[in-house]
Coordinates of C-alpha atoms (C1' of nucleotides) in Angstrom, one line a residue:
Chain S
M106 CA 105.7 67.7 183.7
S107 CA 109.1 69.0 183.6
D108 CA 108.7 70.3 187.1
Q109 CA 109.1 66.9 188.5
I110 CA 112.5 66.1 186.3
I111 CA 113.8 69.2 188.4
T112 CA 112.8 67.9 191.5
R113 CA 114.5 64.3 190.5
M114 CA 117.8 66.2 189.5
R115 CA 117.8 67.8 192.9
N116 CA 117.2 64.8 194.5
W117 CA 120.0 63.2 192.6
I118 CA 122.6 66.0 193.0
T119 CA 122.0 65.4 196.7
N120 CA 122.5 61.6 196.5
C121 CA 125.0 61.1 194.0
G122 CA 128.0 61.6 196.5
L123 CA 129.7 64.1 194.4
T124 CA 131.5 67.0 196.2
E125 CA 131.2 70.7 194.9
G126 CA 133.2 71.3 191.7
A127 CA 132.5 67.8 190.9
R128 CA 131.9 66.9 187.1
L129 CA 128.3 65.6 186.2
P130 CA 128.0 62.9 183.5
A131 CA 127.3 64.2 180.4
E132 CA 124.1 65.4 179.2
R133 CA 123.5 62.4 177.0
S134 CA 124.2 59.7 179.4
L135 CA 122.7 61.4 182.1
C136 CA 119.3 61.5 180.4
A137 CA 119.6 58.0 179.6
D138 CA 120.2 57.0 183.3
L139 CA 117.4 59.0 184.3
G140 CA 115.2 57.8 181.6
V141 CA 114.2 61.3 180.3
N142 CA 115.3 62.6 176.6
R143 CA 117.8 65.3 176.6
T144 CA 115.4 68.2 176.2
E145 CA 113.5 67.7 179.5
L146 CA 117.2 67.1 181.5
R147 CA 118.5 70.1 179.5
K148 CA 115.3 72.3 180.9
A149 CA 116.2 71.1 184.4
L150 CA 119.4 72.0 184.3
L151 CA 119.0 75.2 183.0
V152 CA 116.8 75.9 186.0
L153 CA 119.4 74.4 188.5
E154 CA 122.2 76.7 186.5
A155 CA 119.8 79.7 187.2
E156 CA 119.5 78.9 190.7
G157 CA 123.4 78.7 190.9
H158 CA 123.5 74.9 191.6
V159 CA 125.7 74.1 188.6
T160 CA 127.6 75.8 186.1
R161 CA 128.1 74.5 182.5
H162 CA 130.8 75.0 179.6
V163 CA 130.6 74.0 176.3
G164 CA 132.9 71.0 175.6
R165 CA 133.9 70.5 179.1
G166 CA 131.0 69.6 180.8
T167 CA 128.5 70.1 183.9
F168 CA 130.0 71.0 187.2
L169 CA 128.4 71.4 190.7
A170 CA 128.7 74.6 192.0
K171 CA 129.0 75.2 196.0
V172 CA 126.0 73.9 197.5
S173 CA 125.5 74.1 201.2
K174 CA 124.4 70.6 202.2
S175 CA 121.9 72.2 204.7
G176 CA 119.8 69.7 206.6
K177 CA 116.2 69.1 206.2
S178 CA 115.2 71.8 209.2
G179 CA 116.5 74.6 207.5
R180 CA 114.6 74.2 204.5
I181 CA 111.5 73.4 206.2
D182 CA 111.9 77.0 208.1
S183 CA 111.8 78.7 205.0
T184 CA 108.8 76.9 203.9
I185 CA 106.9 78.0 207.3
S186 CA 108.1 81.2 206.9
A187 CA 106.9 81.5 203.5
L188 CA 103.2 79.7 204.3
S189 CA 102.6 81.9 207.4
E190 CA 102.2 85.1 205.0
S191 CA 99.3 83.6 203.5
T192 CA 97.8 81.4 206.3
S193 CA 95.0 82.6 208.8
P194 CA 94.7 81.3 212.2
I195 CA 91.5 79.7 211.0
D196 CA 93.1 78.0 208.3
A197 CA 96.0 76.9 210.4
M198 CA 93.7 75.6 213.0
N199 CA 91.6 73.5 210.5
A200 CA 94.2 72.1 209.1
R201 CA 95.6 70.7 212.5
L202 CA 91.9 69.2 212.7
V203 CA 92.2 67.6 209.5
V204 CA 95.7 65.8 209.9
E205 CA 96.1 65.4 213.6
P206 CA 93.0 62.8 214.6
Q207 CA 94.2 60.7 211.7
I208 CA 97.7 60.9 212.9
A209 CA 96.4 59.6 216.5
Q210 CA 94.8 56.9 214.8
L211 CA 97.7 55.7 213.3
A212 CA 99.7 56.2 216.3
A213 CA 97.3 53.5 217.9
M214 CA 98.6 51.1 216.0
H215 CA 102.3 51.9 215.7
A216 CA 103.1 53.4 219.0
T217 CA 106.1 52.0 220.9
P218 CA 106.3 51.3 224.3
K219 CA 108.9 54.1 224.5
H220 CA 106.3 56.5 222.9
L221 CA 103.7 55.8 225.5
Q222 CA 106.2 56.0 228.3
D223 CA 107.1 59.6 226.8
L224 CA 103.7 60.5 226.7
R225 CA 102.8 59.1 230.3
R226 CA 105.6 61.2 231.7
L227 CA 104.6 64.5 229.7
T228 CA 100.9 64.1 230.8
T229 CA 102.4 64.2 234.7
Q230 CA 104.8 67.0 233.7
M231 CA 102.0 69.3 232.1
R232 CA 100.0 69.0 235.4
D233 CA 103.0 70.2 237.6
A234 CA 103.9 73.2 235.0
S235 CA 104.2 76.2 236.9
T236 CA 104.0 78.5 233.9
W237 CA 101.9 78.7 230.7
A238 CA 105.4 78.6 228.7
R239 CA 106.6 75.6 230.2
Y240 CA 102.8 74.1 229.5
E241 CA 102.9 74.8 225.9
E242 CA 106.5 73.5 225.4
L243 CA 105.3 70.0 226.8
D244 CA 102.0 70.0 225.0
G245 CA 103.9 70.5 221.6
E246 CA 106.3 68.0 222.8
F247 CA 103.2 65.7 223.4
H248 CA 101.6 66.2 219.9
E249 CA 104.9 65.7 218.4
V250 CA 105.6 62.4 220.1
I251 CA 102.3 61.3 218.8
A252 CA 103.1 62.2 215.3
D253 CA 106.3 60.3 215.6
A254 CA 104.5 57.4 217.1
A255 CA 102.4 57.0 213.7
G256 CA 105.6 56.0 212.2
N257 CA 104.9 58.0 208.8
T258 CA 107.8 60.1 208.5
L259 CA 105.9 62.4 205.7
L260 CA 103.1 62.8 208.0
Q261 CA 105.2 63.8 210.7
A262 CA 106.8 66.5 208.5
V263 CA 103.5 67.8 207.5
H264 CA 102.3 67.7 211.1
K265 CA 105.5 69.9 211.9
I266 CA 104.9 72.0 209.2
I267 CA 101.5 72.7 210.3
N268 CA 102.3 73.4 213.7
R269 CA 104.8 75.7 213.5
V270 CA 102.9 77.6 211.0
R271 CA 100.2 77.7 213.6
L272 CA 102.5 78.9 216.1
V273 CA 103.6 81.9 213.8
V274 CA 100.2 82.4 212.7
V275 CA 98.0 82.3 216.2
W276 CA 99.4 84.8 218.4
R277 CA 99.5 83.9 221.7
K278 CA 96.5 85.2 223.5
I279 CA 97.2 83.5 226.8
D280 CA 97.7 85.7 229.7
T281 CA 101.8 85.1 230.4
T282 CA 101.5 86.9 233.6
A283 CA 99.3 83.8 235.0
S284 CA 100.8 81.3 237.1
G285 CA 100.0 78.4 235.1
P286 CA 97.1 76.2 234.0
R287 CA 94.8 75.2 237.0
A288 CA 94.2 71.6 238.4
D289 CA 90.8 71.4 236.5
Y290 CA 92.4 72.9 232.9
H291 CA 90.4 70.8 230.3
S292 CA 93.3 69.6 228.3
F293 CA 94.6 67.5 231.2
A294 CA 91.3 65.2 230.8
E295 CA 91.7 65.3 227.0
H296 CA 95.2 64.2 227.0
D297 CA 94.5 61.7 229.2
A298 CA 91.7 60.3 227.0
I299 CA 94.1 60.3 224.0
L300 CA 96.7 58.5 225.9
D301 CA 94.4 56.2 227.3
A302 CA 93.1 55.2 223.7
L303 CA 96.7 54.9 222.4
E304 CA 97.4 52.5 225.6
R305 CA 94.3 50.3 224.2
R306 CA 95.4 50.3 220.6
N307 CA 91.8 51.6 219.9
G308 CA 92.4 53.9 216.8
S309 CA 89.2 55.3 216.0
D310 CA 88.9 56.4 220.1
A311 CA 92.3 57.6 219.6
C312 CA 91.0 59.7 216.8
A313 CA 87.9 61.1 218.3
A314 CA 89.7 62.2 221.5
M315 CA 92.1 64.0 219.5
R316 CA 89.4 66.0 217.6
A317 CA 87.6 66.4 220.7
H318 CA 90.8 67.9 222.3
L319 CA 91.6 70.3 219.2
D320 CA 87.9 71.2 219.1
S321 CA 87.8 72.3 222.6
T322 CA 91.3 74.1 222.3
L323 CA 89.6 76.0 219.3
T324 CA 86.7 77.0 221.0
A325 CA 88.8 78.2 224.0
M326 CA 90.7 80.2 221.5
T327 CA 87.7 81.7 219.9
T328 CA 85.8 82.7 223.0
P329 CA 86.7 85.6 225.2
H330 CA 88.6 84.1 228.0
G331 CA 87.0 85.6 231.1
T332 CA 85.9 83.2 233.5
Chain J
M202 CA 124.5 84.7 178.1
S203 CA 120.8 83.8 178.7
D204 CA 121.3 85.3 182.2
Q205 CA 121.0 88.7 180.8
I206 CA 117.7 87.5 178.6
I207 CA 116.4 86.6 182.0
T208 CA 116.9 89.8 183.7
R209 CA 115.7 91.7 180.7
M210 CA 112.2 89.6 181.0
R211 CA 112.0 90.1 184.7
N212 CA 112.3 93.8 184.2
W213 CA 109.7 93.6 181.4
I214 CA 107.2 92.0 183.3
T215 CA 107.6 94.4 186.0
N216 CA 107.3 97.4 183.6
C217 CA 104.8 96.2 181.3
G218 CA 101.9 97.2 183.5
L219 CA 100.2 93.8 183.3
T220 CA 98.2 92.7 186.2
E221 CA 98.4 89.2 187.9
G222 CA 96.6 86.6 185.8
A223 CA 97.0 88.8 182.6
R224 CA 98.1 86.9 179.6
L225 CA 101.7 87.7 178.1
P226 CA 102.3 88.3 174.5
A227 CA 102.7 85.2 172.4
E228 CA 106.5 83.7 172.4
R229 CA 106.8 84.4 168.6
S230 CA 105.8 88.1 168.8
L231 CA 107.6 88.9 172.4
C232 CA 110.7 87.5 171.0
A233 CA 110.6 89.7 168.1
D234 CA 109.8 92.8 170.2
L235 CA 112.9 91.7 172.6
G236 CA 115.2 91.3 169.5
V237 CA 116.0 87.6 170.9
N238 CA 115.4 84.7 169.0
R239 CA 112.7 82.1 170.5
T240 CA 114.9 79.4 172.0
E241 CA 116.6 81.9 174.1
L242 CA 113.1 83.4 175.0
R243 CA 111.7 80.1 176.0
K244 CA 115.1 79.6 178.2
A245 CA 113.9 82.6 180.2
L246 CA 110.1 81.8 180.3
L247 CA 111.4 78.5 181.6
V248 CA 113.0 79.9 184.5
L249 CA 110.5 82.3 185.4
E250 CA 108.0 79.4 185.2
A251 CA 110.2 77.3 187.7
E252 CA 110.4 80.4 190.2
G253 CA 106.5 80.5 189.9
H254 CA 106.3 83.8 188.5
V255 CA 104.8 82.9 185.2
T256 CA 102.3 79.7 184.1
R257 CA 102.1 78.5 180.7
H258 CA 99.4 76.7 178.7
V259 CA 99.8 74.8 175.0
G260 CA 97.2 76.8 172.8
R261 CA 96.5 79.3 175.6
G262 CA 99.5 81.2 176.3
T263 CA 101.7 82.6 179.3
F264 CA 100.3 84.0 182.1
L265 CA 101.5 85.9 185.1
A266 CA 100.7 83.8 188.3
K267 CA 99.2 85.2 191.2
V268 CA 101.8 86.9 193.4
S269 CA 100.7 84.9 196.4
K270 CA 102.1 82.0 194.9
S271 CA 105.1 83.5 193.7
G272 CA 108.1 82.7 195.6
K273 CA 106.7 80.0 198.0
S274 CA 107.1 77.2 195.1
G275 CA 110.8 77.3 194.8
R276 CA 111.3 76.8 198.6
I277 CA 108.9 74.0 198.5
D278 CA 110.6 72.1 196.1
S279 CA 113.6 72.0 198.2
T280 CA 111.4 70.8 201.0
I281 CA 110.1 68.2 198.8
S282 CA 113.7 67.0 197.8
A283 CA 114.6 66.6 201.4
L284 CA 111.6 64.7 202.4
S285 CA 111.6 62.2 199.5
E286 CA 114.7 61.2 200.6
S287 CA 113.0 59.5 204.0
T288 CA 109.8 58.7 202.6
S289 CA 108.5 55.2 201.2
P290 CA 106.2 55.2 198.7
I291 CA 103.4 53.3 201.3
D292 CA 103.9 56.4 203.7
A293 CA 103.4 58.7 200.9
M294 CA 99.9 57.1 199.9
N295 CA 98.8 56.7 203.5
A296 CA 99.6 60.3 204.0
R297 CA 97.4 61.2 200.7
L298 CA 94.9 59.0 202.5
V299 CA 94.9 61.1 205.4
V300 CA 94.5 64.8 203.8
E301 CA 92.5 64.3 200.7
P302 CA 89.4 63.1 201.8
Q303 CA 89.0 65.6 204.2
I304 CA 90.1 68.1 201.8
A305 CA 87.3 67.1 199.6
Q306 CA 84.8 67.6 202.5
L307 CA 85.9 71.0 202.9
A308 CA 85.6 71.7 199.4
A309 CA 82.1 70.3 199.1
M310 CA 81.5 73.3 201.3
H311 CA 83.5 76.0 199.9
A312 CA 83.8 75.2 196.0
T313 CA 82.9 78.0 193.5
P314 CA 81.0 77.5 190.1
K315 CA 84.4 78.1 188.7
H316 CA 85.8 75.0 190.4
L317 CA 83.0 72.6 189.8
Q318 CA 83.1 73.9 186.1
D319 CA 87.2 73.2 185.8
L320 CA 86.4 69.9 187.4
R321 CA 83.7 68.8 184.8
R322 CA 86.0 69.8 182.1
L323 CA 88.8 67.8 183.6
T324 CA 86.7 64.7 184.0
T325 CA 85.8 65.0 180.1
Q326 CA 89.4 65.6 179.1
M327 CA 90.6 62.7 181.2
R328 CA 88.2 60.3 179.2
D329 CA 89.8 61.9 176.1
A330 CA 93.2 61.2 177.2
S331 CA 95.1 59.6 174.7
T332 CA 98.3 58.9 176.5
W333 CA 99.0 58.0 180.2
A334 CA 101.3 61.0 180.6
R335 CA 98.3 63.2 179.2
Y336 CA 95.8 61.5 182.0
E337 CA 98.3 61.6 184.8
E338 CA 98.6 65.5 184.2
L339 CA 94.8 66.0 183.8
D340 CA 94.3 63.6 187.2
G341 CA 96.9 65.7 188.9
E342 CA 95.2 68.9 188.1
F343 CA 91.8 67.5 189.1
H344 CA 93.0 66.9 192.5
E345 CA 94.8 70.3 192.8
V346 CA 91.5 72.1 191.6
I347 CA 89.9 70.2 194.6
A348 CA 92.6 71.2 197.2
D349 CA 92.3 74.7 195.7
A350 CA 88.3 74.5 196.3
A351 CA 88.8 73.6 200.2
G352 CA 89.7 77.5 200.5
N353 CA 92.6 76.6 203.2
T354 CA 95.9 77.6 202.0
L355 CA 97.9 75.7 204.5
L356 CA 96.0 72.6 203.3
Q357 CA 96.6 73.5 199.8
A358 CA 100.3 73.8 200.3
V359 CA 100.2 70.4 202.5
H360 CA 98.4 68.6 199.9
K361 CA 100.7 70.1 197.3
I362 CA 103.8 68.9 199.4
I363 CA 102.3 65.4 199.8
N364 CA 101.5 64.9 196.4
R365 CA 104.9 65.9 194.8
V366 CA 106.7 63.9 197.3
R367 CA 104.7 60.9 196.2
L368 CA 105.5 61.7 192.7
V369 CA 109.2 61.6 193.2
V370 CA 109.0 58.6 195.5
V371 CA 106.7 56.1 193.7
W372 CA 108.1 55.3 190.6
R373 CA 105.9 55.5 187.5
K374 CA 105.1 51.6 186.9
I375 CA 102.7 52.6 184.1
D376 CA 103.4 51.4 180.8
T377 CA 104.3 54.5 178.9
T378 CA 103.9 52.7 175.6
A379 CA 100.1 52.1 176.4
S380 CA 97.9 54.2 174.5
G381 CA 95.9 55.6 177.2
P382 CA 93.2 54.7 179.7
R383 CA 90.4 52.3 178.6
A384 CA 87.0 53.6 178.4
D385 CA 86.1 51.7 181.5
Y386 CA 89.0 52.7 183.5
H387 CA 87.9 52.5 187.3
S388 CA 89.0 56.2 188.0
F389 CA 86.4 57.6 185.6
A390 CA 83.7 56.5 187.6
E391 CA 85.3 57.3 191.0
H392 CA 86.1 60.8 189.8
D393 CA 82.4 61.4 188.8
A394 CA 81.4 60.3 192.1
I395 CA 83.7 62.8 193.7
L396 CA 82.6 65.6 191.4
D397 CA 78.8 64.7 191.9
A398 CA 79.2 64.6 195.7
L399 CA 80.8 68.3 195.5
E400 CA 78.1 69.5 193.1
R401 CA 75.5 68.2 195.8
R402 CA 77.4 70.1 198.4
N403 CA 77.6 66.9 200.4
G404 CA 80.5 66.6 202.4
S405 CA 80.7 63.5 204.1
D406 CA 79.7 61.9 200.3
A407 CA 82.8 63.7 198.8
C408 CA 84.8 62.3 201.6
A409 CA 83.9 58.9 201.3
A410 CA 84.1 59.2 197.3
M411 CA 87.8 60.7 197.6
R412 CA 88.6 57.9 200.0
A413 CA 87.4 55.2 197.7
H414 CA 89.4 56.6 194.6
L415 CA 92.7 56.7 196.5
D416 CA 91.9 53.0 198.2
S417 CA 91.2 51.9 194.5
T418 CA 94.4 53.5 193.1
L419 CA 96.5 52.2 196.0
T420 CA 94.8 48.5 195.2
A421 CA 95.9 49.2 191.7
M422 CA 99.6 50.3 192.4
T423 CA 100.2 47.2 194.8
T424 CA 98.6 44.8 192.4
P425 CA 100.3 43.4 189.5
H426 CA 99.1 45.0 186.5
G427 CA 98.0 42.1 184.4
T428 CA 94.8 42.2 183.1
Chain N
dG74 C1' 162.4 61.9 175.4
dC75 C1' 160.1 65.8 174.3
dA76 C1' 157.7 69.5 172.4
dG77 C1' 154.4 70.6 169.0
dT78 C1' 150.8 69.6 165.8
dC79 C1' 146.9 67.7 164.1
dC80 C1' 142.6 65.5 164.7
dA81 C1' 138.9 62.5 166.4
dA82 C1' 135.6 62.4 169.9
dA83 C1' 132.8 64.2 173.4
dT84 C1' 130.3 68.4 175.1
dG85 C1' 127.0 71.8 175.7
dG86 C1' 124.5 74.9 172.5
dT87 C1' 121.5 76.0 168.7
dC88 C1' 117.9 76.0 165.2
dA89 C1' 114.0 74.9 162.0
dA90 C1' 110.7 72.1 161.2
dC91 C1' 107.0 69.8 163.1
dC92 C1' 103.4 68.2 167.0
dA93 C1' 99.6 69.0 170.3
dA94 C1' 96.5 71.7 172.7
dT95 C1' 93.3 75.6 172.7
dT96 C1' 90.7 79.2 170.7
dA97 C1' 88.4 81.6 167.2
dT98 C1' 85.6 81.5 163.2
dA99 C1' 82.5 80.2 159.8
dC100 C1' 78.9 77.4 158.6
dC101 C1' 75.1 74.8 158.9
dT102 C1' 70.8 73.1 161.1
dA103 C1' 66.5 73.1 163.5
Chain X
dT70 C1' 68.1 83.1 166.3
dA71 C1' 70.2 79.6 169.2
dG72 C1' 73.2 76.1 169.3
dG73 C1' 76.1 72.7 167.6
dT74 C1' 80.0 71.0 164.4
dA75 C1' 83.8 71.1 161.2
dT76 C1' 87.7 73.9 160.2
dA77 C1' 91.4 77.2 160.6
dA78 C1' 94.5 79.7 163.0
dT79 C1' 97.2 80.7 167.0
dT80 C1' 99.8 79.0 170.7
dG81 C1' 103.2 76.4 173.6
dG82 C1' 105.9 72.1 173.4
dT83 C1' 109.0 68.7 171.3
dT84 C1' 112.3 66.5 168.1
dG85 C1' 116.2 65.4 165.6
dA86 C1' 120.2 66.9 163.0
dC87 C1' 123.9 70.1 163.5
dC88 C1' 127.1 73.7 165.4
dA89 C1' 131.0 75.4 168.5
dT90 C1' 134.0 74.5 172.1
dT91 C1' 137.1 71.9 174.3
dT92 C1' 139.7 67.5 175.4
dG93 C1' 143.1 64.0 175.0
dG94 C1' 145.5 61.0 172.2
dA95 C1' 148.2 59.5 168.3
dC96 C1' 151.4 61.1 165.0
dT97 C1' 155.5 63.8 163.8
dG98 C1' 159.9 65.7 163.7
dC99 C1' 163.9 66.7 166.1

DNA sequence: GCAGTCCAAATGGTCAACCAATTATACCTA
DNA sequence: TAGGTATAATTGGTTGACCATTTGGACTGC
């Protein structure tokens, strides 16, 4: 499919080290380098031209237009805003339930001492959080550290996307006037269980503990939060 | 300039009164209506396809895309090119192993008769594929239909991202000169097993069958492909 | 040495015939 | 009549030769 060629060309452009305004290799040599025929390459170039990334002139060649080499985060941002328009809160939580337990399982294998140390620090800080906003911030960091510990950059990115879509989609129902989580807040013990499994390098326990944690959160979210 | 044709096509689409999923006139008649030759029209259609506004199928025609999908794909593309720079082939396959089995499990619950019918058709077509490229295309569609059947737009998007990053990252090692998969190709039975579990609405079986399929593919990928 | 000219090579663009997939239709058989 | 099968028509996709433009160097004349 030519869709793939377009992606490869985008990739090539960002990696070829050419600055804006530079001339690309001729079509006939470029398609030999990439191992595709000229028609496929021209299809990709046409799309890139329509997007404004390159300009082409007969007899002269193809040139890079001014492409802002924005970092990954900016592009992920636009993905998130697009996805959040068509995702329901339930979908977001279910997606989290699909990915995070297995991320925890991988983290049990690959977590470094630094990761475990950070997680221990975070569990302590969460217990001391005086506001819900502060707690949420620490909780998000807790999950991000685990995703990082899994050692898979693609899964880490997926985790980031899912969680940020979730933050956009599920509106905070937490009473922001409250002072903070009580000492017996259920998530404390659940976080401890996850961390304990990670320290024991027990992947299946970590997976189960993470699933229990998310289930518990989902239940709390869908239940009216009276006492 | 073909830029103008693209604009005219955009206007034509918005004014023609066709609803989403409707079929456009055939290229040969459309380019007569618009007074342009087929090459120019096809350039415009290619851009519109890359933008996600239309989809095209050999022998069937060109169709207006679902509006929910339009606009997202282009942005997902840039996300993919960014991610593929920092993802290893092993990471890509592992990410697939994390997400797809559970997607299959959800699909067992939510698949519509239409989904199952499409999957049955695809399994047949894959057996008849005369080239590896054709088989890969159908296989990709098979997995996409399952992701769609899971009924979770966020998971579907995640699945799409992972698979397209994988396509960029793991370079095709398949001998493109070969005629196509043999009749006893292992994936045939594995696809059948997945489809069978989906038709029986058995989520755990579907999950296991998908995992077995991906494991098998991963093994084949990492093993030198002698006989 | 220099300006001008010409021409060949290289480049992106175009076209018509052909290919492959799909669908519609006619036809046959039970 | 129902259903299957072969066949033709339709559709989007591909290919290779060819076209139009630009560039750069060789050549010429002064």
